[in-house]
Tab-separated table of C-alpha atoms and ligand atoms in Angstrom:
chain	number	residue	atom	x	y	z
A	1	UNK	CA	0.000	0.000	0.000
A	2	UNK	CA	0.833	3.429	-0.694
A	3	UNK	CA	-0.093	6.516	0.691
A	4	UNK	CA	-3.144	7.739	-1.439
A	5	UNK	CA	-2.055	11.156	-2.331
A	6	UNK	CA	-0.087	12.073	-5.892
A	7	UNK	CA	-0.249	14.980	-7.770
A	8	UNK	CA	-0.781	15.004	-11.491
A	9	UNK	CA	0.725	16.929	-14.125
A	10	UNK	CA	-0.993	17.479	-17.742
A	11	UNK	CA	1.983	18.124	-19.783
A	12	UNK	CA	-0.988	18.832	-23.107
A	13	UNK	CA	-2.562	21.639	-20.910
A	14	UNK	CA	1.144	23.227	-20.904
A	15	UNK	CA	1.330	22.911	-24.320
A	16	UNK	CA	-2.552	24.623	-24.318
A	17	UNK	CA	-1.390	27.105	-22.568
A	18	UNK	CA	1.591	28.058	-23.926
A	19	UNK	CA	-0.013	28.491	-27.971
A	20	UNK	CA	-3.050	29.984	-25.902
A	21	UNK	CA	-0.847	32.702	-24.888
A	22	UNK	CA	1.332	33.057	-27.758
A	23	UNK	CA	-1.955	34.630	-29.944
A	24	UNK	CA	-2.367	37.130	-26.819
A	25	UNK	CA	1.455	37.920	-27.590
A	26	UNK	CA	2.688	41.306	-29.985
A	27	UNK	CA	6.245	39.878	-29.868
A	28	UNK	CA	7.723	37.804	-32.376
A	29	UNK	CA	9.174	35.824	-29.606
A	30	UNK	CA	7.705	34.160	-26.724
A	31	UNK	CA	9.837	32.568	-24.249
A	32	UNK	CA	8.410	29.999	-21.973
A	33	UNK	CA	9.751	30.803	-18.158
A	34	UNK	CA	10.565	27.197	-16.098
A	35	UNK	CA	12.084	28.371	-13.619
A	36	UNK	CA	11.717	26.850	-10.049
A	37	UNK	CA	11.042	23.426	-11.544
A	38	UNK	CA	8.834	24.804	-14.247
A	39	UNK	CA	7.104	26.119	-11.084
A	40	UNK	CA	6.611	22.698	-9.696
A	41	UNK	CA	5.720	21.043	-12.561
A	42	UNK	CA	9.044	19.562	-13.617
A	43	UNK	CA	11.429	21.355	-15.558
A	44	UNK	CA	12.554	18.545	-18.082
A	45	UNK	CA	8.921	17.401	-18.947
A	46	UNK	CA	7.707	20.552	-19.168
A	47	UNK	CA	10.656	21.880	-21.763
A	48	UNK	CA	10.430	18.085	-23.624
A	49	UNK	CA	6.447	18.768	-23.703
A	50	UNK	CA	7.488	22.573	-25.423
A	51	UNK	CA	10.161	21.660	-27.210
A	52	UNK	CA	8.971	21.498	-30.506
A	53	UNK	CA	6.329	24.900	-30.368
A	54	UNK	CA	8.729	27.302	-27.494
A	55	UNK	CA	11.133	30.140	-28.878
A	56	UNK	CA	13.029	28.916	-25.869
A	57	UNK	CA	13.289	29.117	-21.880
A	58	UNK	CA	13.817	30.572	-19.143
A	59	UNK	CA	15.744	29.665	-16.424
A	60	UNK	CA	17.063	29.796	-13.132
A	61	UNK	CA	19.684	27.253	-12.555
A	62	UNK	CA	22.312	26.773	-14.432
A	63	UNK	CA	21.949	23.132	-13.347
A	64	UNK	CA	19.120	23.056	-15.258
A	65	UNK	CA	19.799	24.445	-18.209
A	66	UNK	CA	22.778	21.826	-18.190
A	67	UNK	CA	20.151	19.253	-17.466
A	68	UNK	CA	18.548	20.452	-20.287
A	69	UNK	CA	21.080	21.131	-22.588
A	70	UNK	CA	22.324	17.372	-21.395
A	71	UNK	CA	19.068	16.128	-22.637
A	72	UNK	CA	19.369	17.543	-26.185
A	73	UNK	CA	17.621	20.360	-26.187
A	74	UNK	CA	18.803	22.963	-28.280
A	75	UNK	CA	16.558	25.774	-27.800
A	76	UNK	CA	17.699	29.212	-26.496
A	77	UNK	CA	18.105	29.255	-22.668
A	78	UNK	CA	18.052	32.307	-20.983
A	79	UNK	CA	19.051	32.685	-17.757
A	80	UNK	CA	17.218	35.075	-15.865
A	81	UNK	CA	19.661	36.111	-13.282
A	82	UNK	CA	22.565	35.599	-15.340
A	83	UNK	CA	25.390	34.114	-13.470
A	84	UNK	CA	26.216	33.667	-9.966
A	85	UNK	CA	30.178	33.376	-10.093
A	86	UNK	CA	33.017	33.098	-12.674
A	87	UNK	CA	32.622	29.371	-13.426
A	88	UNK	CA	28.845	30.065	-14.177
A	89	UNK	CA	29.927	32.818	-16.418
A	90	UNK	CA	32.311	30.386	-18.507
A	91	UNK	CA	29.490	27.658	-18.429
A	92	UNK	CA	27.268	30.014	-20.061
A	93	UNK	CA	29.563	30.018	-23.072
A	94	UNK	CA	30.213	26.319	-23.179
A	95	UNK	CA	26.316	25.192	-22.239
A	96	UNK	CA	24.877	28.150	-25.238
A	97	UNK	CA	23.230	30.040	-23.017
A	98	UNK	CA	21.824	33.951	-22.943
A	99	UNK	CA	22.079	35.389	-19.431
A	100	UNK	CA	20.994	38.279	-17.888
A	101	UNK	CA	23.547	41.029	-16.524
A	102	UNK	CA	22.464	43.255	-14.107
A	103	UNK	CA	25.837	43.865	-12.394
A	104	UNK	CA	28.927	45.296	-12.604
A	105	UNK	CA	30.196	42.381	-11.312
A	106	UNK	CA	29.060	40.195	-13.818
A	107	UNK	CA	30.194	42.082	-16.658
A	108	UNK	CA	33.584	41.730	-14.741
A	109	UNK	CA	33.367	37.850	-14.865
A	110	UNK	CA	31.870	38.072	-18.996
A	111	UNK	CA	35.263	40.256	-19.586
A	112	UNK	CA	37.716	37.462	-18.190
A	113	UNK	CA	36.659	35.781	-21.460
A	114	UNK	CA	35.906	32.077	-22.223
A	115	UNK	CA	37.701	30.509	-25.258
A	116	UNK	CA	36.439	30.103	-28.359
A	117	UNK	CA	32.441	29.576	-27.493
A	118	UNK	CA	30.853	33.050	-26.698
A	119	UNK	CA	28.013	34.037	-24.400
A	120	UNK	CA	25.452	35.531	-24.905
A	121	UNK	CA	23.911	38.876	-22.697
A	122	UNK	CA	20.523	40.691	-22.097
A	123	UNK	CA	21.518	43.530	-20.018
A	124	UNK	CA	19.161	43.808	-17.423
A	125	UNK	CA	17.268	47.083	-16.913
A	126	UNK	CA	15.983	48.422	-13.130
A	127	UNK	CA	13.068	50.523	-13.917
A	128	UNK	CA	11.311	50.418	-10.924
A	129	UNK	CA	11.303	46.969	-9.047
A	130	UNK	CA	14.203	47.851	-7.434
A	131	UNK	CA	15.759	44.655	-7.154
A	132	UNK	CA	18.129	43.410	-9.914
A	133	UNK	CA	19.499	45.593	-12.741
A	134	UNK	CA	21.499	49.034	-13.759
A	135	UNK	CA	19.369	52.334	-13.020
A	136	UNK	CA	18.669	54.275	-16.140
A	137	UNK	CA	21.488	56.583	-15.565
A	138	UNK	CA	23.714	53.688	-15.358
A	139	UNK	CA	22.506	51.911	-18.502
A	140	UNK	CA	24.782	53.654	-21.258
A	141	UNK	CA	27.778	52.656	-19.369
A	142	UNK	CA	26.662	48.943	-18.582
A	143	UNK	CA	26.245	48.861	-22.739
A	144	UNK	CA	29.092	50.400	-23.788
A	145	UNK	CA	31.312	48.587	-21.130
A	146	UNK	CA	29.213	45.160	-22.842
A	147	UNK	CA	30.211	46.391	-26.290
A	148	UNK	CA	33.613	46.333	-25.558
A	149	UNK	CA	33.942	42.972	-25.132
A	150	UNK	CA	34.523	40.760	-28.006
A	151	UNK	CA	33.976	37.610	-26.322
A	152	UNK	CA	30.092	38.748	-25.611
A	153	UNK	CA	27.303	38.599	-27.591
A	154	UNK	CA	25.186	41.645	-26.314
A	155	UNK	CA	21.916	41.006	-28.527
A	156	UNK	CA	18.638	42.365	-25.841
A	157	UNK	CA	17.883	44.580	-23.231
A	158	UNK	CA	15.084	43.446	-20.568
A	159	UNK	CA	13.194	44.764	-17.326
A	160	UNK	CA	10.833	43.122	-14.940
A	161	UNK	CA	7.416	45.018	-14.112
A	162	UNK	CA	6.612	44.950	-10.286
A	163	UNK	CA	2.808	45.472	-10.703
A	164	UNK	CA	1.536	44.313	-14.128
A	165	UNK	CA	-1.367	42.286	-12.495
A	166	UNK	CA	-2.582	45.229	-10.325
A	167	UNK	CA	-4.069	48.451	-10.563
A	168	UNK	CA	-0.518	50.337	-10.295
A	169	UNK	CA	0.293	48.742	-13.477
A	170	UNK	CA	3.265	49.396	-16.143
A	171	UNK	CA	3.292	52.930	-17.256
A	172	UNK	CA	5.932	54.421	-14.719
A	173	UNK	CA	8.174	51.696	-15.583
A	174	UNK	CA	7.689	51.365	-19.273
A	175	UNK	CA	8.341	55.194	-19.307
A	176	UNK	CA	11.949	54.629	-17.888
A	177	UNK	CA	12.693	52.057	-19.438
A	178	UNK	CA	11.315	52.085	-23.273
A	179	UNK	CA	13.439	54.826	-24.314
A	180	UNK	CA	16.271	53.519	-23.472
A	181	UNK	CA	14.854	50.437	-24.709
A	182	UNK	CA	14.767	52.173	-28.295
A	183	UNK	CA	17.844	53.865	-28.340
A	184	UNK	CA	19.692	50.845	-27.744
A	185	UNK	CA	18.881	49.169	-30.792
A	186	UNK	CA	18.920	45.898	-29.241
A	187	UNK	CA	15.989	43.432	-28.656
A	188	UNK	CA	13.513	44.394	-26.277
A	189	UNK	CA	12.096	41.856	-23.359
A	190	UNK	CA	9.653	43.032	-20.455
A	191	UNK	CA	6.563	41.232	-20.412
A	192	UNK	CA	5.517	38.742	-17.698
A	193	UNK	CA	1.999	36.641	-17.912
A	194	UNK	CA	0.229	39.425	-16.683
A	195	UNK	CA	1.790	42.001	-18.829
A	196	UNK	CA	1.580	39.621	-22.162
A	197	UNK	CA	-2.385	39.780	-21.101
A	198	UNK	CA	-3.046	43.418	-19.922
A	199	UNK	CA	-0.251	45.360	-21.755
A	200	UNK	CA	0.265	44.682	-25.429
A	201	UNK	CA	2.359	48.034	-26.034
A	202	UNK	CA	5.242	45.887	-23.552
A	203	UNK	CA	5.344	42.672	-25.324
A	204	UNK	CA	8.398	44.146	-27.581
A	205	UNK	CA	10.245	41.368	-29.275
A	206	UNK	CA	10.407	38.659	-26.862
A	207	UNK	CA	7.724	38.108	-23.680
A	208	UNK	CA	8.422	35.585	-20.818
A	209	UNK	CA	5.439	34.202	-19.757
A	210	UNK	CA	5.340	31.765	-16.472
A	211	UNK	CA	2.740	31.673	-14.719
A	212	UNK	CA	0.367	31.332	-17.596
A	213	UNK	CA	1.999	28.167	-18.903
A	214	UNK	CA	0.817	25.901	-15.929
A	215	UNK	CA	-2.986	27.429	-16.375
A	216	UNK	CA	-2.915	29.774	-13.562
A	217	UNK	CA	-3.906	33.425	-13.508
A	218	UNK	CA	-1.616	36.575	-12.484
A	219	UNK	CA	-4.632	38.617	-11.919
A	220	UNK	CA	-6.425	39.233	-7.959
A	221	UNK	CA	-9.649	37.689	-8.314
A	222	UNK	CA	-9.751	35.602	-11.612
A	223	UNK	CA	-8.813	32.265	-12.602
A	224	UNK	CA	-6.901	30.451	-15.345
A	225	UNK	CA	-10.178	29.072	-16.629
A	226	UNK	CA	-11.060	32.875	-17.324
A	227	UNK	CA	-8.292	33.548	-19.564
A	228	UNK	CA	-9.113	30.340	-21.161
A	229	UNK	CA	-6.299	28.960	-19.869
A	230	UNK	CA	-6.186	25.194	-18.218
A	231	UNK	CA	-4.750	23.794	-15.155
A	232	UNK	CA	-1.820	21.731	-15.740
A	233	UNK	CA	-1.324	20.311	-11.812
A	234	UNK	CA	-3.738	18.384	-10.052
A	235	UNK	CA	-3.387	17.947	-6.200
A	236	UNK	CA	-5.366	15.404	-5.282
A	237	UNK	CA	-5.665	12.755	-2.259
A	238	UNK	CA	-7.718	10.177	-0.663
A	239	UNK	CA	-10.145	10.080	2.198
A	240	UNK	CA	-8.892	7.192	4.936
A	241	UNK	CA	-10.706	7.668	7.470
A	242	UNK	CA	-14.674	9.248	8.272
A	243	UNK	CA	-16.113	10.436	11.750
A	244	UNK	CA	-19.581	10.719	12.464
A	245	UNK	CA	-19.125	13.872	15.422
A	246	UNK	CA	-22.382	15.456	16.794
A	247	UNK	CA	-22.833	19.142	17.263
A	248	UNK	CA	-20.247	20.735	19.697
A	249	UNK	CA	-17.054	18.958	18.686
A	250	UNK	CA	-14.304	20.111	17.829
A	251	UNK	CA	-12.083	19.314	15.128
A	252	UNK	CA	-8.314	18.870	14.494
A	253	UNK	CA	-5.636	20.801	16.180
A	254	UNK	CA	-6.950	24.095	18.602
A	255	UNK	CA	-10.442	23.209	18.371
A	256	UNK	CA	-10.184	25.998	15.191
A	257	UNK	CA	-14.050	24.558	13.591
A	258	UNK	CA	-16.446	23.546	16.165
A	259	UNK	CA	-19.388	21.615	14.835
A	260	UNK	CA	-23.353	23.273	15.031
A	261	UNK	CA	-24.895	20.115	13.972
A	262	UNK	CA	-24.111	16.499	13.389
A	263	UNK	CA	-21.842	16.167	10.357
A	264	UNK	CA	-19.964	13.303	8.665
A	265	UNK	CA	-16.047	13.955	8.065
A	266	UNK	CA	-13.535	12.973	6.182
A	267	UNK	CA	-10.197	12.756	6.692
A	268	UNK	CA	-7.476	13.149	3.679
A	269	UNK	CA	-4.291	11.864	3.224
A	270	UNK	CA	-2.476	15.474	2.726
A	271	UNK	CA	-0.995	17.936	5.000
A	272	UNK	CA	1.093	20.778	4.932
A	273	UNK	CA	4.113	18.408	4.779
A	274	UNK	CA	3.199	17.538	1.449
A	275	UNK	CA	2.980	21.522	0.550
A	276	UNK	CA	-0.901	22.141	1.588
A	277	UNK	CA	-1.451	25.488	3.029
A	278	UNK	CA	-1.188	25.193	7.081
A	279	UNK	CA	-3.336	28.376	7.264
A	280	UNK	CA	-5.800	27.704	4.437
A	281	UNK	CA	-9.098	29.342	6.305
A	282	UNK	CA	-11.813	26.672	7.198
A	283	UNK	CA	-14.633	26.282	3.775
A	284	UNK	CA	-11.253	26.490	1.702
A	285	UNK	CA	-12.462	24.590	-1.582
A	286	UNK	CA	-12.291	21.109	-2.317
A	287	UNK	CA	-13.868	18.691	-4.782
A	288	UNK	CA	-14.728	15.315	-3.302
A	289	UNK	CA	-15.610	12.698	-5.559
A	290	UNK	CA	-16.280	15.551	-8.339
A	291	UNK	CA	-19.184	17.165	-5.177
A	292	UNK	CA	-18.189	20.743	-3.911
A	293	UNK	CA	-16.846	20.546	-0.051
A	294	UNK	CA	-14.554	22.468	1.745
A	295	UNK	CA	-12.119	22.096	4.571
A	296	UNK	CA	-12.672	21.752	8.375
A	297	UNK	CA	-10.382	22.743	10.840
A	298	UNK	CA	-6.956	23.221	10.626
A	299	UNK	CA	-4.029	21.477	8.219
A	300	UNK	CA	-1.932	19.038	10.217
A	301	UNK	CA	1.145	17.927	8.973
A	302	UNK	CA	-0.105	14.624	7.098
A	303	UNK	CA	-3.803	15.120	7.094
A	304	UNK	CA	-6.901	17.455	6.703
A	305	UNK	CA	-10.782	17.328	7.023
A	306	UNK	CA	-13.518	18.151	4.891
A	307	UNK	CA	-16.514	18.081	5.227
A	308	UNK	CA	-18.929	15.566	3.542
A	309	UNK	CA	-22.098	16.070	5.442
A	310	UNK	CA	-24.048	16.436	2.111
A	311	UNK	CA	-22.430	13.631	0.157
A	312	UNK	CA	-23.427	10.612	2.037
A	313	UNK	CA	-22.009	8.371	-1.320
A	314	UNK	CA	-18.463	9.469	-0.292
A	315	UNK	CA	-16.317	7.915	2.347
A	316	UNK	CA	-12.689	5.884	2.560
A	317	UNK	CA	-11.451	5.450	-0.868
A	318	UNK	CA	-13.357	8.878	-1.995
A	319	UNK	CA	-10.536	11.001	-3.911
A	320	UNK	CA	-10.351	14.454	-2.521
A	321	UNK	CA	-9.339	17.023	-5.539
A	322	UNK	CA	-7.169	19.843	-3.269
A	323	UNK	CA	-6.321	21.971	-6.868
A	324	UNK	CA	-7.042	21.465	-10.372
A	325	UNK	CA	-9.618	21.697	-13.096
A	326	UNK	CA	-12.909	21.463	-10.632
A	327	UNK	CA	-10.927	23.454	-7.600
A	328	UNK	CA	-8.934	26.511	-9.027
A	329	UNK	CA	-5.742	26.730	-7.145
A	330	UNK	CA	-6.450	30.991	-7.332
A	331	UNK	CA	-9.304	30.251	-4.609
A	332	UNK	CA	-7.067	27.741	-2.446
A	333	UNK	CA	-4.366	30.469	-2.569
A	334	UNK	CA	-6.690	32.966	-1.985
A	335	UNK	CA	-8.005	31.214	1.173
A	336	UNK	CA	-4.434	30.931	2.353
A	337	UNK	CA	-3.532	34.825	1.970
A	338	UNK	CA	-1.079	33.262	-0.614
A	339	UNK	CA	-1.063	33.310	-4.793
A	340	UNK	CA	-1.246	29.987	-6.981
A	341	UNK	CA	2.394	30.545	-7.901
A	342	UNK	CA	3.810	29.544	-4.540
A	343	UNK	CA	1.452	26.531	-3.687
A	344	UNK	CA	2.650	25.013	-7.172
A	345	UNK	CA	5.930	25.528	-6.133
A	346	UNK	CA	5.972	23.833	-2.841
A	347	UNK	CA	4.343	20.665	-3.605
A	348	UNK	CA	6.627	18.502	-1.263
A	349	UNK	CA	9.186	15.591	-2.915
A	350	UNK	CA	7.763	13.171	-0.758
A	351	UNK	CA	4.248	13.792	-3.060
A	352	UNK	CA	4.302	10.825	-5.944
A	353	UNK	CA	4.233	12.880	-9.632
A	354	UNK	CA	2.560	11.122	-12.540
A	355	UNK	CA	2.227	12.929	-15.847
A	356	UNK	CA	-0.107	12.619	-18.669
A	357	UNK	CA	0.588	13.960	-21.937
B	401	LIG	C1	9.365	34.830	-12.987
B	401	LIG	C2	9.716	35.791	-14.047
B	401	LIG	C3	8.912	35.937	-15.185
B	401	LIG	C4	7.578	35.229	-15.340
B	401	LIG	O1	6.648	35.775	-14.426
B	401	LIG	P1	5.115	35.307	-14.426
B	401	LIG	O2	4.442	36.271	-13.529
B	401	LIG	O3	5.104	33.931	-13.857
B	401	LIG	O4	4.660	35.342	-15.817
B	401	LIG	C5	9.347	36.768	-16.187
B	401	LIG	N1	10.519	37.462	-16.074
B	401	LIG	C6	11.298	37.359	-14.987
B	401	LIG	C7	12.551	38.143	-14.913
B	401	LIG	C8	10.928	36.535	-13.931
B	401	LIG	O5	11.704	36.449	-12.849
């Protein structure tokens, strides 16, 4: 026996997904963003699932472009922080891969030069996140110090919009940065999800869509589904255990959901150890047998409760949907004062993966 709790992965839905937002897209490129495990989902699948329709990725890790790269893919990587030392900044030549350079520094590690094999750089633009990349003023330097180096292949510049999903939204930024943007002559890259969907005067030449891919929305209040996108990870779990309880009782740990009338519940094989939300608010969603429920009490570290009062059919064996097409992972985030990106991302190890394609 093994425990009953897995979650899927619908490698077609990224595929969906990632045409689906390609008509949305004004750029001639669109780059598919995997980093953090293709947010949970596997970054090898989920490249071998694109491989044949992507422009090319985005990454993190060098390790896994490598892994990538090691796997035959040829696509353009681009690596979104550029790299972290010297020996990254070699491996970037060797491995054929694009990196970001927001620092000094790491023009200091492109300059030392790398044989033959030549890297290649998106200088990295600070426009008003304020966390990686040269401030306007410092831009024309950072290019003409890139320039200057043979052994570089300067071909884009990019920025990162802080608030593309929200009301504060792009124009502050895209006023700093577009003119530069222009007078550098060199490809242009700012779009995120939201931005590819909301601003179509950003998408430039190349947009980097994540969250999108994996059939998640970047926008407060909406869901994949209404962007016509579709959910590529399914959390799902079984019931192993029902108690009848009477009104008054308490359930799970702190008494945080007393009972008001006799109800029937079950308990699921998933916790927070397996990347559940601890504080997911009692009533967060939760599809039992294909039935609406929601959850009771609070997470433990292997288990939860919901509720199946109304669905007398259901008991042990019943599979629980946590996220996924019938329970968007938007509302489970939601519930938890969290966003859909970092539940997908902390689906545990110890959770078994099976993917469809
Ligand atoms: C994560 C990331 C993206 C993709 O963001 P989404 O909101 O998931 O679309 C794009 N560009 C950079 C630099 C990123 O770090």
């Amino acid at each position: 026996m093994t425990r009953p709790i897995r979650v899927e992965i619908d490698l077609s839905a990224i595929r969906h997904n990632y045409l689906h937002s390609r008509q949305h897209a004004q750029s001639k490129q669109v780059i598919a963003v995997l980093k953090a495990n293709a947010y949970g989902h596997g970054v090898l699948d989920t490249a071998k699932a694109l491989a044949d329709c992507a422009d090319g990725f985005a990454l993190l890790n060098i390790e896994d472009a490598v892994l990538l790269r090691d796997a035959g893919l040829k696509q353009p990587i681009t690596l979104l922080e550029g790299p972290f030392d010297q020996a990254e900044a070699t491996a970037m030549a060797e491995y054929q891969l694009a990196g970001a350079v927001h620092s000094p520094q790491q023009i200091a590690w492109l300059a030392k030069g790398s044989g033959a094999k030549i890297p290649e750089a998106w200088l990295k633009v600070n426009s008003g996140m304020n966390r990686l990349g040269f401030q306007p003023q410092e831009v024309e330097e950072a290019l003409s110090a890139l320039r200057a180096l043979p052994a570089v292949r300067l071909t884009t510049i990019m920025t990162h919009f802080s608030s593309a999903d929200d009301d504060y939204g792009v124009t502050e930024q895209w006023r700093r940065f577009a003119p530069l943007a222009a007078a550098s002559g060199l490809k242009i890259s700012a779009a995120n999800s939201a931005a590819l969907f909301r601003h179509p005067h950003t998408h430039g030449d190349i947009a980097r869509p994540g969250i999108v891919l994996y059939g998640s929305s970047p926008f407060d209040g909406s869901t994949g589904a209404d962007l016509g996108l579709k959910p590529a990870m399914t959390l799902s779990a079984d019931i192993i255990a029902v108690q009848d309880i009477p009104a008054g009782e308490a359930v799970g740990y702190g008494r945080r959901f007393i009972s008001d009338k006799p109800m029937r519940i079950g308990i699921v094989a998933c916790g927070y150890a397996d990347g559940y939300p601890r504080v997911a608010a009692n009533g967060t969603p939760v599809a039992v047998d294909g039935q609406k429920s929601g959850t009771v009490g609070r997470v433990s570290m292997d288990m939860l409760a919901v509720d199946l009062s109304h669905l007398p059919q259901s008991g042990v064996g019943s599979r629980v949907e946590l996220w996924g097409p019938q329970v968007p992972i938007e509302q489970v985030a939601a519930s938890a004062g969290t966003l859909g990106y970092e539940l997908m991302c902390a689906v545990a190890v110890r959770v078994p993966r099976v993917k469809r394609d």
